[in-house]
């Protein structure tokens, strides 16, 4: 993949999008206008209705004899209109009350049984029934119910006070226990919770709306306008076309969503202040902005990729809209789920596409997000986005889709005839994603706490790494030897390997030490790791310990990462991407944020060594030496102490550097790079 | 320079191009002549690396388009009558865009663009958005796009369609200059006058198969007629009757 070509396509798509006045209007101007109008309009209408209901004199039907104090209070405090009086309640009071209220003869009906007034005047209890209907469109009945019941409560309290006074009892005689409930949530938290329930679905829709137009315009629109053939005349790879278009769509989606959110945030904060300003606050302060932007990234990555992959199938703008409508409906489900109480962002839900984004937005706004969980959602969404982008690139290779044909789906999903004996970049990314899910969930089964260190390690290395890697190569139809670089290194490479192997531990030691110093929480993690590995190194006989800690990872992990992943990524034509991508996958698969950096940097050295030498054996030997030395160090304290000396570390770094220098370009001349 | 060897394209049971074999040498203009639906565009698209052949090979400068379409596109200028332009870009911006996709250096892009703008008389509209250009101006911009990377081979699919006579003539002269510069040009058209004016050799294609090829004099002689139009009609009639 050529970055300049991707950049050229990105710039061109962005220029075209920004020159379309309709897009600009829909992206920026429309939200700035519509959001305040919607919010303020809604607020005004609600406030007007509430005010109207508060001022309306309730129409009351009274059945039976109410206590005089009650009747007086209703007339004096509410100016109530007594629209009907009956001496006794009817036989079927509920049906009659419903009829009266539905015909709007009365807003509420108060029914007092015989003797109620006497009970009130004496020291009994008047059991009064209040009939109302909260579901009538006028809402008069619902409003009247609150106002009438408030008045009745006041009358009851006053009567109680008199009774207590009459008996010479204190005012709180009837309340042996007084409970006052205090909500300690701050106004900001309440505002965040409110926004967290409202915003996830809205945010996803905003990103979606921002991405829809450019995604369609750059794909189906290009087909419809006939410029796709023009582009296909140029020497540009499908992945370059899709990557350039994708980046443009992501940027437009984020910009549009931010514009929408700013407008909505401002309008919403006004609305909350107007409705319940004393109880909660919501402003788009810097913290909320960072939270929303942090959530926007994975949402934009994924949604832009999905939209692009769908739109490419369409031959016209209209057809693309038909494809995308179901996706918008699908978005509503996780968006709604995020508003439900009790749905928490767990490790498992962090891998569920879309739902993880909705929950992420909510937790970020409430301030309950951890770095690990955020990274999990970001990585998962990015992985799904990468799969969607690669799928879109595959679609772009289909002439049946681009130029019309009867069987586009068969064209896309059929196994492609390829002259390459190795894997393709898309296959490597898909393999990494599958491996991530497999190891993530498989670790629950292959838990050393259940299977013991030996059983757990062997299960992870063999069942979760080696077997899937070999099956992947087999079913991809790639050649084992060339995909996994199964060839002997040259003499020069061998010399380089020995030097690298003797000093590679220093690379990991330096990075680990730096991370433990600067990253909070890293030191306890590495202490625990050393304890586990050290315990295992001492618990088993030396050959078994070396096999478990050094031998198995050297074979299984090298086949996975320097074999399958790096071999596939080499198909991009970029050595940096192949080495960097496989190192990142190596780091991520260790499933700990503290472990990513040291293992990824180790992966860079191993990847460079393997790619330059053309032999997987080189990476495997260096990997074995790195882990094996850790075992020896745990068993021989003198070695451990020596490995911590600055002079030894410096010499080891020199050896490793010299080894990498020797390995550079040491590939056998007859074997071109994959 | 341009070689088609047993080139075939099937869509299910329909054969759009059937066992097409021919060559175009450097400094030669070859015309691909056939009625609508004969398979001209399919053949040209396979040569340009836009379509993958079902069998056979399409080579440009010795590179098989099915194996390395990218390298073929670097060496080929492809132009058709219905090639559209980006409406919201100017011709100059479009040329810069395609120059970057061809990995040309920025200074080369600017230099070649200025030269083409002058040669193709595009100065008046080179900085106007393509949406506002006339059909002739758009086709000039397209010619500039196809010539920008100075390809040794040109594949032109009915490039004068919908052009007025002045712009059409302008394009034909550009093709003559390309031939003089040693480029191999494969050219499809319905207009026999254009073929007579330009082509060193012609290929008659009917229902996906080449039914005759040679210089204009040779095909006229074989058909026992005087003009290319008569030879074309005669061969098409014979092929239709045989089918």
mmCIF file of N, CA and C in Angstrom, chain A residues 500-547:
data_model
loop_
_atom_site.group_PDB
_atom_site.id
_atom_site.type_symbol
_atom_site.label_atom_id
_atom_site.label_comp_id
_atom_site.label_asym_id
_atom_site.label_seq_id
_atom_site.Cartn_x
_atom_site.Cartn_y
_atom_site.Cartn_z
ATOM 1 N N UNK A 500 22.137 -11.715 18.201
ATOM 2 C CA UNK A 500 20.829 -11.203 18.653
ATOM 3 C C UNK A 500 20.345 -11.999 19.858
ATOM 4 N N UNK A 501 20.472 -13.316 19.776
ATOM 5 C CA UNK A 501 20.001 -14.192 20.854
ATOM 6 C C UNK A 501 20.738 -13.894 22.161
ATOM 7 N N UNK A 502 22.010 -13.538 22.037
ATOM 8 C CA UNK A 502 22.774 -13.306 23.268
ATOM 9 C C UNK A 502 22.405 -11.975 23.926
ATOM 10 N N UNK A 503 21.812 -11.070 23.158
ATOM 11 C CA UNK A 503 21.552 -9.757 23.756
ATOM 12 C C UNK A 503 20.101 -9.318 23.758
ATOM 13 N N UNK A 504 19.233 -10.139 23.204
ATOM 14 C CA UNK A 504 17.836 -9.669 23.031
ATOM 15 C C UNK A 504 17.131 -9.424 24.364
ATOM 16 N N UNK A 505 17.574 -10.139 25.433
ATOM 17 C CA UNK A 505 16.886 -9.965 26.722
ATOM 18 C C UNK A 505 16.958 -8.512 27.190
ATOM 19 N N UNK A 506 18.044 -7.817 26.771
ATOM 20 C CA UNK A 506 18.239 -6.446 27.254
ATOM 21 C C UNK A 506 17.170 -5.508 26.703
ATOM 22 N N UNK A 507 16.679 -5.798 25.503
ATOM 23 C CA UNK A 507 15.637 -4.939 24.905
ATOM 24 C C UNK A 507 14.388 -4.977 25.782
ATOM 25 N N UNK A 508 13.957 -6.211 26.099
ATOM 26 C CA UNK A 508 12.772 -6.371 26.943
ATOM 27 C C UNK A 508 12.995 -5.793 28.328
ATOM 28 N N UNK A 509 14.196 -6.008 28.870
ATOM 29 C CA UNK A 509 14.487 -5.532 30.231
ATOM 30 C C UNK A 509 14.403 -4.015 30.306
ATOM 31 N N UNK A 510 14.941 -3.341 29.281
ATOM 32 C CA UNK A 510 14.924 -1.875 29.287
ATOM 33 C C UNK A 510 13.504 -1.331 29.186
ATOM 34 N N UNK A 511 12.742 -1.896 28.273
ATOM 35 C CA UNK A 511 11.362 -1.399 28.079
ATOM 36 C C UNK A 511 10.525 -1.669 29.320
ATOM 37 N N UNK A 512 10.687 -2.855 29.880
ATOM 38 C CA UNK A 512 9.931 -3.207 31.091
ATOM 39 C C UNK A 512 10.283 -2.262 32.233
ATOM 40 N N UNK A 513 11.569 -1.992 32.366
ATOM 41 C CA UNK A 513 12.016 -1.117 33.440
ATOM 42 C C UNK A 513 11.447 0.296 33.267
ATOM 43 N N UNK A 514 11.481 0.789 32.031
ATOM 44 C CA UNK A 514 10.948 2.136 31.763
ATOM 45 C C UNK A 514 9.452 2.184 32.044
ATOM 46 N N UNK A 515 8.762 1.142 31.631
ATOM 47 C CA UNK A 515 7.305 1.125 31.825
ATOM 48 C C UNK A 515 6.961 1.056 33.306
ATOM 49 N N UNK A 516 7.718 0.224 34.041
ATOM 50 C CA UNK A 516 7.463 0.093 35.481
ATOM 51 C C UNK A 516 7.693 1.418 36.187
ATOM 52 N N UNK A 517 8.623 2.224 35.667
ATOM 53 C CA UNK A 517 8.915 3.519 36.288
ATOM 54 C C UNK A 517 7.837 4.546 35.992
ATOM 55 N N UNK A 518 7.410 4.590 34.751
ATOM 56 C CA UNK A 518 6.538 5.698 34.334
ATOM 57 C C UNK A 518 5.044 5.370 34.301
ATOM 58 N N UNK A 519 4.708 4.098 34.207
ATOM 59 C CA UNK A 519 3.284 3.761 34.054
ATOM 60 C C UNK A 519 2.726 3.255 35.378
ATOM 61 N N UNK A 520 1.747 3.969 35.948
ATOM 62 C CA UNK A 520 1.188 3.518 37.226
ATOM 63 C C UNK A 520 0.570 2.116 37.086
ATOM 64 N N UNK A 521 0.844 1.283 38.048
ATOM 65 C CA UNK A 521 0.253 -0.060 38.029
ATOM 66 C C UNK A 521 1.105 -1.092 37.314
ATOM 67 N N UNK A 522 2.146 -0.637 36.605
ATOM 68 C CA UNK A 522 2.953 -1.582 35.826
ATOM 69 C C UNK A 522 3.846 -2.423 36.733
ATOM 70 N N UNK A 523 4.422 -1.774 37.766
ATOM 71 C CA UNK A 523 5.375 -2.506 38.626
ATOM 72 C C UNK A 523 4.714 -3.718 39.293
ATOM 73 N N UNK A 524 3.522 -3.528 39.933
ATOM 74 C CA UNK A 524 2.892 -4.715 40.540
ATOM 75 C C UNK A 524 2.601 -5.812 39.510
ATOM 76 N N UNK A 525 2.233 -5.379 38.286
ATOM 77 C CA UNK A 525 1.946 -6.373 37.248
ATOM 78 C C UNK A 525 3.194 -7.190 36.927
ATOM 79 N N UNK A 526 4.331 -6.491 36.740
ATOM 80 C CA UNK A 526 5.558 -7.209 36.393
ATOM 81 C C UNK A 526 6.061 -8.053 37.568
ATOM 82 N N UNK A 527 5.827 -7.562 38.798
ATOM 83 C CA UNK A 527 6.211 -8.353 39.977
ATOM 84 C C UNK A 527 5.448 -9.680 39.994
ATOM 85 N N UNK A 528 4.142 -9.573 39.717
ATOM 86 C CA UNK A 528 3.293 -10.773 39.717
ATOM 87 C C UNK A 528 3.719 -11.734 38.605
ATOM 88 N N UNK A 529 4.045 -11.151 37.454
ATOM 89 C CA UNK A 529 4.466 -11.970 36.308
ATOM 90 C C UNK A 529 5.773 -12.703 36.622
ATOM 91 N N UNK A 530 6.710 -11.965 37.213
ATOM 92 C CA UNK A 530 8.000 -12.574 37.581
ATOM 93 C C UNK A 530 7.785 -13.684 38.596
ATOM 94 N N UNK A 531 6.837 -13.435 39.515
ATOM 95 C CA UNK A 531 6.550 -14.441 40.544
ATOM 96 C C UNK A 531 5.998 -15.713 39.899
ATOM 97 N N UNK A 532 5.079 -15.537 38.949
ATOM 98 C CA UNK A 532 4.462 -16.700 38.299
ATOM 99 C C UNK A 532 5.499 -17.479 37.490
ATOM 100 N N UNK A 533 6.227 -16.743 36.636
ATOM 101 C CA UNK A 533 7.210 -17.405 35.773
ATOM 102 C C UNK A 533 8.339 -17.984 36.617
ATOM 103 N N UNK A 534 8.775 -17.204 37.622
ATOM 104 C CA UNK A 534 9.852 -17.673 38.493
ATOM 105 C C UNK A 534 9.435 -18.924 39.250
ATOM 106 N N UNK A 535 8.189 -18.917 39.731
ATOM 107 C CA UNK A 535 7.674 -20.081 40.446
ATOM 108 C C UNK A 535 7.681 -21.312 39.562
ATOM 109 N N UNK A 536 7.252 -21.123 38.312
ATOM 110 C CA UNK A 536 7.204 -22.248 37.371
ATOM 111 C C UNK A 536 8.617 -22.720 37.027
ATOM 112 N N UNK A 537 9.531 -21.764 36.895
ATOM 113 C CA UNK A 537 10.909 -22.127 36.537
ATOM 114 C C UNK A 537 11.546 -22.986 37.614
ATOM 115 N N UNK A 538 11.130 -22.738 38.863
ATOM 116 C CA UNK A 538 11.706 -23.499 39.968
ATOM 117 C C UNK A 538 10.925 -24.785 40.253
ATOM 118 N N UNK A 539 9.619 -24.751 39.885
ATOM 119 C CA UNK A 539 8.755 -25.868 40.250
ATOM 120 C C UNK A 539 8.993 -27.108 39.384
ATOM 121 N N UNK A 540 9.423 -26.904 38.162
ATOM 122 C CA UNK A 540 9.586 -28.048 37.251
ATOM 123 C C UNK A 540 11.075 -28.341 37.046
ATOM 124 N N UNK A 541 11.393 -29.584 36.635
ATOM 125 C CA UNK A 541 12.782 -29.868 36.261
ATOM 126 C C UNK A 541 13.210 -28.925 35.124
ATOM 127 N N UNK A 542 14.494 -28.628 35.048
ATOM 128 C CA UNK A 542 14.983 -27.616 34.099
ATOM 129 C C UNK A 542 14.505 -27.861 32.656
ATOM 130 N N UNK A 543 14.622 -29.092 32.119
ATOM 131 C CA UNK A 543 14.193 -29.273 30.717
ATOM 132 C C UNK A 543 12.711 -28.961 30.513
ATOM 133 N N UNK A 544 11.903 -29.363 31.511
ATOM 134 C CA UNK A 544 10.453 -29.107 31.387
ATOM 135 C C UNK A 544 10.180 -27.607 31.466
ATOM 136 N N UNK A 545 10.856 -26.947 32.420
ATOM 137 C CA UNK A 545 10.660 -25.496 32.572
ATOM 138 C C UNK A 545 11.080 -24.768 31.296
ATOM 139 N N UNK A 546 12.202 -25.169 30.712
ATOM 140 C CA UNK A 546 12.673 -24.514 29.483
ATOM 141 C C UNK A 546 11.691 -24.789 28.331
ATOM 142 N N UNK A 547 11.202 -26.025 28.292
ATOM 143 C CA UNK A 547 10.246 -26.368 27.222
ATOM 144 C C UNK A 547 8.981 -25.510 27.338
#
